Coordinates of C-alpha atoms in Angstrom, one line a residue:
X1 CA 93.8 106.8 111.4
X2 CA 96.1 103.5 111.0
X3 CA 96.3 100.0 110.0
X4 CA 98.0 97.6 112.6
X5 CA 101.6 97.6 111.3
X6 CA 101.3 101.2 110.9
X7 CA 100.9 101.4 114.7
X8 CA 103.1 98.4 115.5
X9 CA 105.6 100.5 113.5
X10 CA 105.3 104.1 115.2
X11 CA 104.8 102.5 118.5
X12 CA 108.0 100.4 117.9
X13 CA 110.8 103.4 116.5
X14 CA 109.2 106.6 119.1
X15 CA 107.8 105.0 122.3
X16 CA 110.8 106.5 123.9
X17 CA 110.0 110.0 122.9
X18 CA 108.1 112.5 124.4
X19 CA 107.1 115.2 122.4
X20 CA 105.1 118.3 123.0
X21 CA 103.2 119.1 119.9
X22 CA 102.3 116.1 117.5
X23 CA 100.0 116.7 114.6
X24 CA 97.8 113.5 112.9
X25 CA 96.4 114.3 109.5
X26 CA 93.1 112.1 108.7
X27 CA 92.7 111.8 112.5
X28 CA 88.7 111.0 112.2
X29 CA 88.4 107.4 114.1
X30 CA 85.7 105.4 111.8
X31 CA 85.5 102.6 114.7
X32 CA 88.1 99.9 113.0
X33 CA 91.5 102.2 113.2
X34 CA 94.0 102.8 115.2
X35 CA 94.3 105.3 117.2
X36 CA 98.4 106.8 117.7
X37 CA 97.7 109.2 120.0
X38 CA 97.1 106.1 123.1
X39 CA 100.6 104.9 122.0
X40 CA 103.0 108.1 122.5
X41 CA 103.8 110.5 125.3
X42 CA 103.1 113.8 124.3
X43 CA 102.2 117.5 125.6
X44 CA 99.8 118.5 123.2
X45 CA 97.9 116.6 120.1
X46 CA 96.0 118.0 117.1
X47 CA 94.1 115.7 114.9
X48 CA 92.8 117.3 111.9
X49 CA 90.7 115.7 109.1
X50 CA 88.8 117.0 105.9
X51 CA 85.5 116.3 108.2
X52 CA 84.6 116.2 111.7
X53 CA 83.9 113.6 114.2
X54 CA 85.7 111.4 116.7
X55 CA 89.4 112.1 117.3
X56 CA 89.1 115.1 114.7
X57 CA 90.1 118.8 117.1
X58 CA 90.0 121.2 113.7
X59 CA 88.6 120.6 110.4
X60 CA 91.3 121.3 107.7
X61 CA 92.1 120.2 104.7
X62 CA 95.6 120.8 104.1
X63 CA 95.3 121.5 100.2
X64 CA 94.1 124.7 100.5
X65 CA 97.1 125.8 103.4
X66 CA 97.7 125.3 107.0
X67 CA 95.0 127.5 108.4
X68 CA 95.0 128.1 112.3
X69 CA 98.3 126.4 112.3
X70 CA 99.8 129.0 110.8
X71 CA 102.0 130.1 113.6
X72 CA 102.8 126.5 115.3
X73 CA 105.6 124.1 115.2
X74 CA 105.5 120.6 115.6
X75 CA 108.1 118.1 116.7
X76 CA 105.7 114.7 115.4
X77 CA 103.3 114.8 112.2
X78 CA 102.3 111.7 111.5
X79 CA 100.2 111.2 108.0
X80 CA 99.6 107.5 107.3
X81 CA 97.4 106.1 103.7
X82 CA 96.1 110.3 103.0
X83 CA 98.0 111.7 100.8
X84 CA 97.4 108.6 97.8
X85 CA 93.8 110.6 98.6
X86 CA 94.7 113.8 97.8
X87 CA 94.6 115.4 93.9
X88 CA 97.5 117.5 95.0
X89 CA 99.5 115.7 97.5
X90 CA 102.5 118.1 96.3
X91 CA 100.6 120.8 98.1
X92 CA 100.2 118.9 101.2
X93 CA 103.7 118.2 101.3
X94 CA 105.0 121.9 101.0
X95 CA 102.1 122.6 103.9
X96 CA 103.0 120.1 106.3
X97 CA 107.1 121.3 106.1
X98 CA 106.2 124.4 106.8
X99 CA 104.8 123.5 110.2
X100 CA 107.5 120.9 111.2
X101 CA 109.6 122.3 113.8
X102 CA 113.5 122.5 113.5
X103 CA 114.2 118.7 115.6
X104 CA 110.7 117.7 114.2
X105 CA 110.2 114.4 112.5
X106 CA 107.5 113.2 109.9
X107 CA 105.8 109.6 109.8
X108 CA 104.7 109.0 107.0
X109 CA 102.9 105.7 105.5
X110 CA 101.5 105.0 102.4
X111 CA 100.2 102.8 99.9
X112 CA 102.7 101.2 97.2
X113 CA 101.1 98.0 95.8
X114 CA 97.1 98.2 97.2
X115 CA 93.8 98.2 95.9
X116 CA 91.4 100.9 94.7
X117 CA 90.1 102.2 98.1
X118 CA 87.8 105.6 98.0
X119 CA 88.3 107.9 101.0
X120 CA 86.5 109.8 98.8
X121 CA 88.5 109.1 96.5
X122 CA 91.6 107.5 95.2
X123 CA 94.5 108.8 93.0
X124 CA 98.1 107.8 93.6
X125 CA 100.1 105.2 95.2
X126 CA 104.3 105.8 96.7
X127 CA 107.2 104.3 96.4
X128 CA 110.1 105.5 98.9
X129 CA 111.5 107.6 96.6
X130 CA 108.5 109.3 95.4
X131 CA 107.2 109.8 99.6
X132 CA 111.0 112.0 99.5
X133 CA 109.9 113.9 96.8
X134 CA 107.1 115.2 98.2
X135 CA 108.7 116.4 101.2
X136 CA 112.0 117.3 99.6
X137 CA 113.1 119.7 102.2
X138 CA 113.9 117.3 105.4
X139 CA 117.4 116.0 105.0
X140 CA 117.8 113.7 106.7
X141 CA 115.5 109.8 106.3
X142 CA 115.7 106.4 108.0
X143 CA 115.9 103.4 105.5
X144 CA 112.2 102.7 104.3
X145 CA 110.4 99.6 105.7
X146 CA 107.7 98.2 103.5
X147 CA 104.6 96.4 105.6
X148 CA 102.0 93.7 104.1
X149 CA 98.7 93.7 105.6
X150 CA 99.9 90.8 107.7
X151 CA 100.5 92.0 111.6
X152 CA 104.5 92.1 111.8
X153 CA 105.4 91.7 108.5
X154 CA 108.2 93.8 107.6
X155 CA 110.4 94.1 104.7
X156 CA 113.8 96.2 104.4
X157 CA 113.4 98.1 101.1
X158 CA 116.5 99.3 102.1
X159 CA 118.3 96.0 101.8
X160 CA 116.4 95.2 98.8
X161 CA 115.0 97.4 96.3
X162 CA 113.3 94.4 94.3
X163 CA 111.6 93.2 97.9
X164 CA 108.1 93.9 96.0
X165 CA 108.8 91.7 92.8
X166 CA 110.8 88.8 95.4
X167 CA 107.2 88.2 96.9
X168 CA 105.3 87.6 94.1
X169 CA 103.4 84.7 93.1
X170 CA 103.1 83.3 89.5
X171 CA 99.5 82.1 89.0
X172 CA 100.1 78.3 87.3
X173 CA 97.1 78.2 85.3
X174 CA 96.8 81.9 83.9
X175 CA 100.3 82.6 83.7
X176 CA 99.5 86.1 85.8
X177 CA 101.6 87.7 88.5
X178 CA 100.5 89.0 91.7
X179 CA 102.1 91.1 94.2
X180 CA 101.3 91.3 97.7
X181 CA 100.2 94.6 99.3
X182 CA 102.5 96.3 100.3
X183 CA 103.1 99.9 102.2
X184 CA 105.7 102.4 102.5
X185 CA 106.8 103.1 106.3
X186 CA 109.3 106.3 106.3
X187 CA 110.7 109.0 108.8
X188 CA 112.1 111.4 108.5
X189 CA 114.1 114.7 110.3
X190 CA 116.0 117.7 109.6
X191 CA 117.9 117.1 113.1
X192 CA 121.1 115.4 112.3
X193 CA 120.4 115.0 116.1
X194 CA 117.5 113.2 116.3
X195 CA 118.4 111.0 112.9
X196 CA 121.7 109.8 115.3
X197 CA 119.1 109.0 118.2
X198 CA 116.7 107.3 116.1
X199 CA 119.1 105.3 114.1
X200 CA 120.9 104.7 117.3
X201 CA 117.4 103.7 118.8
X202 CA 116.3 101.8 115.8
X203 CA 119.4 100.1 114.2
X204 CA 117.6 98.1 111.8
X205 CA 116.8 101.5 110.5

């Protein structure tokens, strides 16, 4: 499940990649998201989600382990606005590592500045730094992009670590200030190989 800069975003940095096994977490489609696996070339694709239903192959919820994954390697997972859903999304990181293949990379997208949103339910939202915490064991990131809700709207984090506090807007009357929404957009490899390519690939990266 994705926004439209989420996809604009994965489609942009991978559509040259083909990989065999991908993994989606919070795959179920509830008829206004996108849906990655029509933009990448791939072998095999699991979606999993807490329930089932459209675009959901296994019912998992990645908390409580990996399940029937146990014994598979992945080379894409891609886990866009779940984890700010999760009570332990510590737990979800440590799960998700352990099924990432050596050349594998993670895509990972997240909430920083956004509204309440129950899916069921709401607990945290990421900065860059706190997405590499909780998967502290790949070495290797791209600079984060942060994404409005605007199509196309991109912002190097990167470049700028006050990005977030640059676009906001002082209301006149009340004296208040508001910042836009904004999300984190990260990958991320233990392949010094496939960091080069990507980088090489995606130089504004």
């Amino acid at each position: 499940m994705g926004d439209s800069n989420q996809e604009i975003f994965l489609e942009t940095t991978l559509k040259n990649y083909h990989f065999s096994n991908i993994l989606e977490i919070g795959s179920k489609d509830y008829g206004n998201s996108s849906q990655f696996r029509k933009l990448l070339n791939f072998k095999n694709y699991i979606g999993v989600d807490l329930e089932s239903g459209k675009g959901v192959d296994l019912v998992l919820n990645l908390e409580e382990g990996v399940g029937p994954l146990k014994n598979k390697k992945f080379d894409l997972i891609i886990l866009c606005s779940i984890i700010e859903h999760s009570k332990k999304p510590w737990l979800i990181g440590e799960n998700i590592q352990s099924v990432l293949s050596d050349s594998g990379i993670i895509y990972s997208a997240h909430p920083w500045v956004w509204r309440y949103h129950k899916y069921p339910d709401d607990y945290f939202r990421f900065s860059p730094n706190g997405i590499k915490t909780i998967f502290d064991k790949i070495k290797y990131w791209l600079d984060p992009i942060y994404a409005t809700n605007k199509d196309g709207d991109f912002y190097s984090f990167a470049k700028n670590e006050g990005v977030d506090n640059d676009l906001a807007i002082i209301n006149n009357q009340t004296g208040v200030k508001y910042l836009p929404y904004l999300q984190t957009l990260m990958l991320v490899t233990n392949s010094l190989e496939i960091f080069d390519d990507l980088k090489t690939q995606n130089p504004e990266l």
